[in-house]
Short mmCIF file of C-alpha atoms in Angstrom, two decimals:
data_model
loop_
_atom_site.label_atom_id
_atom_site.label_comp_id
_atom_site.label_asym_id
_atom_site.label_seq_id
_atom_site.Cartn_x
_atom_site.Cartn_y
_atom_site.Cartn_z
CA ASP A 1 -15.71 14.72 -17.38
CA VAL A 2 -13.25 13.18 -19.87
CA LYS A 3 -14.50 10.77 -21.91
CA VAL A 4 -13.19 7.83 -24.52
CA THR A 5 -15.56 6.42 -26.44
CA GLN A 6 -15.42 3.34 -28.36
CA SER A 7 -17.87 2.10 -31.79
CA SER A 8 -19.03 -1.17 -30.29
CA ARG A 9 -18.60 -3.42 -27.24
CA TYR A 10 -19.23 -6.25 -28.86
CA LEU A 11 -18.39 -6.94 -32.78
CA VAL A 12 -19.16 -10.58 -34.39
CA LYS A 13 -17.35 -10.51 -38.06
CA ARG A 14 -16.56 -13.44 -40.29
CA THR A 15 -13.40 -14.74 -41.65
CA GLY A 16 -12.12 -12.06 -44.92
CA GLU A 17 -13.91 -9.90 -43.99
CA LYS A 18 -12.62 -6.33 -43.59
CA VAL A 19 -13.15 -4.27 -39.51
CA PHE A 20 -13.32 -0.76 -38.45
CA LEU A 21 -13.28 -0.05 -35.07
CA GLU A 22 -13.55 3.60 -34.00
CA CYS A 23 -12.07 5.72 -31.52
CA VAL A 24 -13.55 9.12 -30.48
CA GLN A 25 -12.07 11.33 -27.31
CA ASP A 26 -13.53 14.68 -26.15
CA MET A 27 -10.33 15.53 -24.45
CA ASP A 28 -8.04 18.01 -27.62
CA HIS A 29 -5.79 15.11 -26.73
CA GLU A 30 -2.72 14.98 -29.28
CA ASN A 31 -2.02 11.01 -28.38
CA MET A 32 -4.29 8.08 -29.37
CA PHE A 33 -3.64 4.64 -28.73
CA TRP A 34 -4.64 1.28 -30.09
CA TYR A 35 -4.44 -1.76 -27.89
CA ARG A 36 -4.99 -5.46 -27.63
CA GLN A 37 -5.61 -7.52 -24.56
CA ASP A 38 -5.76 -11.63 -24.18
CA PRO A 39 -5.42 -12.82 -21.49
CA GLY A 40 -2.49 -13.85 -19.35
CA LEU A 41 -0.39 -11.34 -21.84
CA GLY A 42 -1.90 -7.99 -20.80
CA LEU A 43 -2.22 -4.72 -23.61
CA ARG A 44 0.32 -4.62 -26.09
CA LEU A 45 -0.14 -2.00 -28.23
CA ILE A 46 -1.02 -1.74 -31.77
CA TYR A 47 -0.31 1.15 -32.84
CA PHE A 48 -0.59 4.55 -31.93
CA SER A 49 -0.70 8.40 -33.37
CA TYR A 50 0.85 11.65 -31.81
CA ASP A 51 -1.49 14.01 -34.36
CA VAL A 52 -3.67 13.77 -37.28
CA LYS A 53 -2.59 12.16 -40.40
CA MET A 54 0.40 10.55 -38.39
CA LYS A 55 1.03 6.99 -37.30
CA GLU A 56 3.20 5.08 -35.71
CA LYS A 57 3.52 0.89 -35.31
CA GLY A 58 3.79 0.13 -32.24
CA ASP A 59 5.20 -3.66 -30.94
CA ILE A 60 2.20 -5.59 -33.01
CA PRO A 61 0.94 -4.24 -36.06
CA GLU A 62 0.67 -6.68 -38.41
CA GLY A 63 -2.69 -7.07 -40.12
CA TYR A 64 -3.68 -3.94 -38.89
CA SER A 65 -3.80 -0.61 -39.95
CA VAL A 66 -5.24 2.80 -38.55
CA SER A 67 -6.25 5.95 -39.81
CA ARG A 68 -6.42 9.48 -38.47
CA GLU A 69 -7.99 12.51 -40.24
CA LYS A 70 -9.33 14.24 -36.80
CA LYS A 71 -7.89 15.16 -34.57
CA GLU A 72 -10.57 13.79 -32.40
CA ARG A 73 -11.25 10.64 -33.70
CA PHE A 74 -9.12 7.28 -34.23
CA SER A 75 -9.61 4.54 -36.36
CA LEU A 76 -8.55 0.81 -36.38
CA ILE A 77 -8.97 -1.23 -39.71
CA LEU A 78 -8.66 -5.13 -39.88
CA GLU A 79 -7.69 -5.51 -43.90
CA SER A 80 -8.94 -8.89 -43.74
CA ALA A 81 -9.81 -10.70 -40.30
CA SER A 82 -8.78 -13.66 -39.48
CA THR A 83 -9.68 -15.63 -36.08
CA ASN A 84 -6.54 -15.05 -34.71
CA GLN A 85 -7.60 -11.12 -34.11
CA THR A 86 -10.27 -12.90 -31.61
CA SER A 87 -9.57 -9.91 -28.66
CA MET A 88 -10.76 -7.12 -26.72
CA TYR A 89 -9.99 -3.65 -28.32
CA LEU A 90 -9.17 -1.44 -26.61
CA CYS A 91 -8.64 2.68 -27.33
CA ALA A 92 -6.41 5.42 -25.18
CA SER A 93 -5.48 9.28 -25.20
CA SER A 94 -3.15 11.43 -23.73
CA PRO A 95 -1.79 15.33 -23.48
CA GLY A 96 0.83 15.49 -25.81
CA GLN A 97 3.82 16.02 -23.03
CA GLY A 98 2.36 12.30 -22.18
CA GLY A 99 1.59 10.35 -19.02
CA GLU A 100 -1.55 9.80 -18.17
CA GLN A 101 -3.45 7.56 -20.60
CA PHE A 102 -7.03 7.57 -20.23
CA PHE A 103 -8.94 4.74 -21.50
CA GLY A 104 -12.15 3.62 -23.85
CA PRO A 105 -14.39 0.80 -22.26
CA GLY A 106 -13.20 -1.59 -25.14
CA THR A 107 -14.45 -3.74 -27.96
CA ARG A 108 -14.90 -7.41 -27.90
CA LEU A 109 -13.98 -9.31 -31.53
CA THR A 110 -14.97 -12.21 -32.51
CA VAL A 111 -13.84 -13.34 -35.40
CA LEU A 112 -15.48 -17.12 -37.06
CA GLY B 1 -11.89 -7.04 -20.57
CA GLU B 2 -14.40 -9.70 -19.28
CA ASN B 3 -11.14 -12.85 -20.01
CA VAL B 4 -9.21 -10.63 -18.80
CA GLY B 5 -8.71 -12.24 -15.48
CA LEU B 6 -7.39 -15.59 -16.42
CA HIS B 7 -3.28 -17.17 -16.12
CA LEU B 8 -3.15 -14.04 -14.11
CA PRO B 9 -1.57 -14.48 -10.70
CA THR B 10 -3.98 -13.42 -7.72
CA LEU B 11 -4.34 -11.90 -4.37
CA SER B 12 -7.15 -12.58 -2.41
CA VAL B 13 -7.60 -10.69 1.00
CA GLN B 14 -10.31 -10.34 3.31
CA GLU B 15 -12.18 -7.05 3.35
CA GLY B 16 -10.37 -4.71 5.79
CA ASP B 17 -7.34 -6.26 5.11
CA ASN B 18 -4.61 -4.14 4.00
CA SER B 19 -3.03 -5.54 0.10
CA ILE B 20 0.67 -5.02 -1.91
CA ILE B 21 0.04 -5.24 -5.54
CA ASN B 22 3.60 -5.93 -6.27
CA CYS B 23 5.47 -5.55 -9.93
CA ALA B 24 8.99 -5.65 -11.66
CA TYR B 25 9.71 -3.71 -14.27
CA SER B 26 11.85 -4.05 -17.04
CA ASN B 27 13.42 -0.88 -18.22
CA SER B 28 15.87 0.81 -15.47
CA ALA B 29 15.89 4.16 -17.83
CA SER B 30 11.60 4.28 -17.61
CA ASP B 31 11.05 7.81 -15.59
CA TYR B 32 7.95 7.52 -14.45
CA PHE B 33 5.02 4.55 -13.54
CA ILE B 34 1.35 4.48 -13.18
CA TRP B 35 -0.58 1.15 -11.54
CA TYR B 36 -4.06 0.69 -13.82
CA LYS B 37 -7.35 -0.50 -12.05
CA GLN B 38 -10.05 -2.81 -14.77
CA GLU B 39 -12.66 -3.80 -13.52
CA SER B 40 -14.64 -7.27 -15.46
CA GLY B 41 -16.25 -5.53 -18.87
CA LYS B 42 -14.49 -2.27 -18.27
CA GLY B 43 -11.51 -0.29 -19.28
CA PRO B 44 -8.18 0.23 -17.49
CA GLN B 45 -9.12 3.16 -14.75
CA PHE B 46 -6.07 5.33 -13.20
CA ILE B 47 -5.40 4.87 -9.48
CA ILE B 48 -1.73 6.30 -9.26
CA ASP B 49 1.48 7.79 -10.77
CA ILE B 50 4.85 8.42 -9.21
CA ARG B 51 7.64 9.70 -11.08
CA SER B 52 11.16 8.69 -10.87
CA ASN B 53 12.53 11.12 -8.79
CA MET B 54 10.61 9.53 -5.54
CA ASP B 55 9.98 6.49 -3.72
CA LYS B 56 6.85 7.09 -2.37
CA ARG B 57 3.34 8.70 -3.30
CA GLN B 58 0.34 8.48 -1.09
CA GLY B 59 -3.70 9.02 -2.61
CA GLN B 60 -6.35 8.35 -0.97
CA ARG B 61 -5.90 4.24 0.88
CA VAL B 62 -3.93 3.65 -1.88
CA THR B 63 0.05 4.17 -2.06
CA VAL B 64 2.27 2.96 -4.64
CA LEU B 65 5.99 2.79 -3.79
CA LEU B 66 9.42 2.76 -6.33
CA ASN B 67 12.25 0.65 -5.83
CA LYS B 68 14.85 1.82 -8.54
CA THR B 69 17.76 -0.42 -7.47
CA VAL B 70 15.67 -3.45 -7.82
CA LYS B 71 13.06 -2.34 -10.92
CA HIS B 72 9.96 -3.18 -8.69
CA LEU B 73 6.85 -0.88 -8.13
CA SER B 74 4.31 -1.84 -5.34
CA LEU B 75 0.48 -0.89 -4.86
CA GLN B 76 -0.66 -0.47 -1.52
CA ILE B 77 -4.56 -0.25 -0.92
CA ALA B 78 -5.32 0.31 2.31
CA ALA B 79 -8.75 -1.48 4.54
CA THR B 80 -9.04 -3.28 1.34
CA GLN B 81 -13.34 -3.41 -0.10
CA PRO B 82 -15.17 -6.04 -2.16
CA GLY B 83 -15.21 -2.49 -4.84
CA ASP B 84 -11.22 -2.52 -5.15
CA SER B 85 -11.79 -6.60 -6.52
CA ALA B 86 -10.70 -6.05 -10.10
CA VAL B 87 -7.71 -6.05 -11.89
CA TYR B 88 -4.31 -4.18 -11.57
CA PHE B 89 -1.88 -3.63 -14.32
CA CYS B 90 0.98 -1.27 -13.84
CA ALA B 91 3.03 0.66 -16.48
CA GLU B 92 5.88 2.38 -17.80
CA ARG B 93 6.73 5.13 -19.43
CA THR B 94 10.80 5.37 -21.69
CA GLY B 95 12.13 7.55 -23.94
CA THR B 96 9.61 7.95 -26.09
CA ALA B 97 7.13 10.88 -24.20
CA SER B 98 3.53 9.11 -24.54
CA LYS B 99 4.01 5.54 -24.56
CA LEU B 100 3.51 3.02 -21.62
CA THR B 101 4.16 -0.31 -21.70
CA PHE B 102 1.89 -2.86 -19.72
CA GLY B 103 2.83 -5.27 -16.89
CA THR B 104 0.11 -8.50 -17.89
CA GLY B 105 -1.19 -7.37 -14.25
CA THR B 106 -2.57 -9.16 -11.06
CA ARG B 107 -6.11 -9.57 -9.93
CA LEU B 108 -7.12 -8.71 -6.27
CA GLN B 109 -10.13 -10.92 -4.63
CA VAL B 110 -11.95 -9.23 -1.79
CA THR B 111 -13.10 -12.66 0.33
CA LEU B 112 -16.14 -10.91 2.71
#
């Protein structure tokens, strides 16, 4: 069964902390994505990756960075968390030719 | 996510009735469209997709209709059940093979 897992379901951090959100997929997909989801705004793309060590900015990359050292793992990093980064973060993956994206369960991050 | 339903347009239907959820997409060059369902506390799940060379596609209890002239997509759910209660998103693919652009979503409430 297709699976995308995220390291935490709920996370509480303080302003200024460095935050790591991890995502792992077991489908050997080339593409991986990080979104944030806020009420009334839908899913907004933060960063994506087409291959190992490759990354591209999405629509709202400011304040975030990513790392993809292995094909199955895509990490989202908040270098210095701020309260406006409180959100639901969703990871997804898809095969190289695109199409359907498979989503993880999400991480609810609260920054105090 | 838990708060994804706030500020969303809501469609209320009675159990057993048919539901129609609409979506206007933005780019006339989009060639592929997907409908996702998101239940509370979960990541989005694929329901059905359609390519731009088609007008209609049917799945189990669901039908997607595509009107390219007016850039409109709809999802029809037959004999709506309580388990269909969720937020529904449309997504379009344009240009780069793997990126999807998501709509803001519609909340479907099924009443008994």
